[in-house]
Coordinates of C-alpha atoms in Angstrom, one line a residue:
M4 CA 8.7 21.0 7.6
D5 CA 6.3 19.9 10.3
N6 CA 4.7 16.5 9.5
S7 CA 2.5 16.6 12.7
A8 CA -0.6 17.0 10.2
L9 CA 0.5 13.7 8.0
Y10 CA 0.7 11.9 11.3
I11 CA -2.5 12.7 12.8
A12 CA -3.9 11.8 9.2
L13 CA -1.9 8.5 9.4
E14 CA -3.1 7.9 12.9
N15 CA -6.9 8.6 11.8
A16 CA -6.9 6.4 8.5
V17 CA -4.7 3.3 9.3
P18 CA -5.9 1.4 12.2
G19 CA -3.0 0.7 14.6
F20 CA -0.6 3.5 13.3
V21 CA -0.2 5.5 16.7
A22 CA 1.2 9.3 15.8
A23 CA 3.0 9.6 19.3
N24 CA 5.2 6.8 18.6
V25 CA 6.6 8.0 15.4
I26 CA 10.2 8.4 14.8
T27 CA 10.9 10.5 12.2
P28 CA 13.2 9.5 9.5
E29 CA 15.2 11.7 7.5
V30 CA 15.0 12.7 4.1
D31 CA 17.7 11.2 2.1
E32 CA 18.2 13.6 -0.9
R33 CA 20.2 11.4 -2.9
Q34 CA 16.8 9.5 -3.7
G35 CA 15.8 12.5 -6.1
I36 CA 12.0 12.5 -7.2
Y37 CA 11.4 9.4 -5.0
K38 CA 13.1 11.2 -1.9
E39 CA 9.3 11.5 -0.2
L40 CA 8.4 7.9 -1.3
F41 CA 11.8 6.4 0.4
W42 CA 11.1 8.7 3.4
L43 CA 7.2 7.4 3.9
D44 CA 8.7 3.8 3.4
A45 CA 10.8 4.2 6.3
L46 CA 8.1 6.1 8.3
L47 CA 5.8 3.5 8.0
G48 CA 7.9 0.3 8.3
K49 CA 7.1 -3.2 7.4
D50 CA 4.1 -3.2 9.9
F51 CA 2.2 -0.4 8.0
H52 CA 3.0 -0.9 3.9
C53 CA 4.3 -3.2 1.9
Y54 CA 6.0 -3.9 -1.7
V55 CA 3.9 -6.2 -4.3
E56 CA 5.8 -8.1 -6.7
W57 CA 3.0 -9.4 -8.9
K58 CA 5.1 -11.9 -10.5
E59 CA 5.6 -13.8 -7.5
F60 CA 2.7 -13.0 -5.6
D61 CA 1.8 -16.3 -3.8
P62 CA 2.4 -17.1 -0.9
W63 CA 5.4 -14.5 0.1
A64 CA 3.3 -11.3 -0.9
L65 CA 0.0 -12.8 0.4
A66 CA 1.9 -13.5 3.8
N67 CA 3.7 -10.0 4.1
L68 CA 0.4 -8.2 3.2
N69 CA -1.3 -10.7 6.1
K70 CA 1.5 -9.2 8.5
L71 CA 0.1 -5.3 8.0
V72 CA -1.2 -4.2 11.4
P73 CA -4.3 -2.8 10.3
I74 CA -5.1 -6.5 8.5
R75 CA -4.3 -8.2 11.7
Q76 CA -6.0 -6.2 14.0
A77 CA -9.1 -6.6 12.1
G78 CA -8.6 -10.4 12.4
V79 CA -8.7 -11.1 8.8
T80 CA -6.4 -13.6 7.0
L81 CA -6.3 -12.6 3.1
V82 CA -6.6 -15.6 0.8
T83 CA -6.6 -16.2 -2.9
D84 CA -8.0 -19.9 -3.1
S85 CA -10.9 -18.7 -4.8
L86 CA -8.8 -17.6 -7.7
Y87 CA -7.4 -21.4 -8.7
D88 CA -9.0 -24.4 -9.4
K89 CA -8.3 -27.6 -7.7
H90 CA -5.0 -28.5 -9.3
G91 CA -3.6 -24.8 -8.9
A92 CA -4.3 -23.8 -12.4
P93 CA -5.8 -19.8 -12.5
L94 CA -9.6 -19.6 -13.1
G95 CA -9.0 -16.3 -14.9
E96 CA -6.5 -14.6 -17.2
L97 CA -3.3 -13.5 -15.8
N98 CA -1.9 -10.5 -17.8
Y99 CA 1.5 -10.1 -17.7
Y100 CA 1.2 -6.2 -17.3
D101 CA -1.7 -6.3 -14.8
D102 CA -1.3 -9.3 -12.8
G103 CA -2.7 -7.0 -10.0
G104 CA -6.2 -6.8 -11.7
F105 CA -6.2 -10.4 -11.1
F106 CA -5.4 -10.6 -7.3
L107 CA -6.4 -7.0 -5.9
P108 CA -10.4 -7.6 -6.1
V109 CA -10.5 -10.7 -4.4
L110 CA -8.3 -8.9 -1.6
Q111 CA -10.2 -5.8 -1.5
Q112 CA -13.3 -8.0 -1.3
Q113 CA -12.1 -9.5 1.5
L114 CA -11.2 -6.3 3.2
Q115 CA -14.3 -4.7 2.9
A116 CA -16.0 -6.6 5.4
A117 CA -13.8 -4.9 8.0
N118 CA -14.0 -1.5 6.6
L119 CA -10.4 -1.5 5.0
Q120 CA -8.8 -1.2 1.6
L121 CA -5.5 -1.3 -0.1
L122 CA -4.5 1.6 -1.6
E123 CA -0.9 2.0 -3.9
I124 CA 1.4 4.9 -2.8
C125 CA 2.6 6.6 -5.5
T126 CA 4.5 9.5 -6.6
I127 CA 3.3 12.4 -8.6
Q128 CA 4.7 13.0 -11.9
N129 CA 3.6 15.5 -14.2
N130 CA 0.4 16.0 -12.4
Q131 CA -0.2 12.4 -12.8
P132 CA -0.1 9.4 -10.0
Y133 CA 3.1 7.5 -11.3
L134 CA 2.1 3.5 -10.7
Q135 CA 5.2 1.6 -9.9
E136 CA 5.7 -2.0 -11.8
N137 CA 6.1 -3.5 -8.0
P138 CA 3.5 -1.2 -6.1
R139 CA 3.9 -0.1 -2.6
F140 CA 0.5 -1.0 -0.6
I141 CA -0.8 0.8 2.4
C142 CA -4.1 -0.5 4.3
I143 CA -6.6 1.8 5.5
T144 CA -9.9 2.4 6.1
T145 CA -12.7 3.0 3.6
D146 CA -13.6 6.2 5.3
P147 CA -13.6 8.8 3.0
D148 CA -13.1 12.0 4.9
K149 CA -10.2 10.0 6.6
V150 CA -8.9 9.0 3.2
A151 CA -9.1 12.5 1.9
Q152 CA -7.6 14.1 5.0
L153 CA -4.7 11.4 4.3
Q154 CA -4.7 12.2 0.5
Q155 CA -4.3 16.0 1.2
C156 CA -1.0 15.6 3.6
L157 CA 0.5 13.1 1.1
Q158 CA 0.0 15.5 -1.9
H159 CA 2.1 18.1 0.1
K160 CA 4.8 15.5 -0.2
G161 CA 4.4 14.6 -3.9
L162 CA 2.5 11.6 -2.9
V163 CA -1.0 9.9 -3.7
L164 CA -2.8 6.8 -2.8
V165 CA -4.4 4.9 -5.9
G166 CA -7.1 2.2 -5.5

């Protein structure tokens, strides 16, 4: 399958992604229903996507998010200091099943000034996004047309971005 439309959509939606520099990875059929997700992992690499394990979010996950090319190029440094008191205790309720709901709004607010957003890369199962316990995030533009173009290309691979 030709991936050129996907590469162009990624270049348009993901600051710093250069379609001409892409080395297309092989699809590993052994990954079953997740083969396209793992293929996209290999394509994007650590410069353009990262896993977030909410239970161990600070500081390593925050450091990995800050290493993403779009965030670095925008000159943004994501911080979560506003979520804690002077003793390091969370100011809000940490929910074991939705730690992302605690961290993500603060991160999105910081990215909004640079017209960026974090979206979760999900597989589509039973015509619905399948959200992973430890999500994969990609940092992309907030431009709705560019996001829609990328969504359309990803859907051909059984993937979707969720925000």
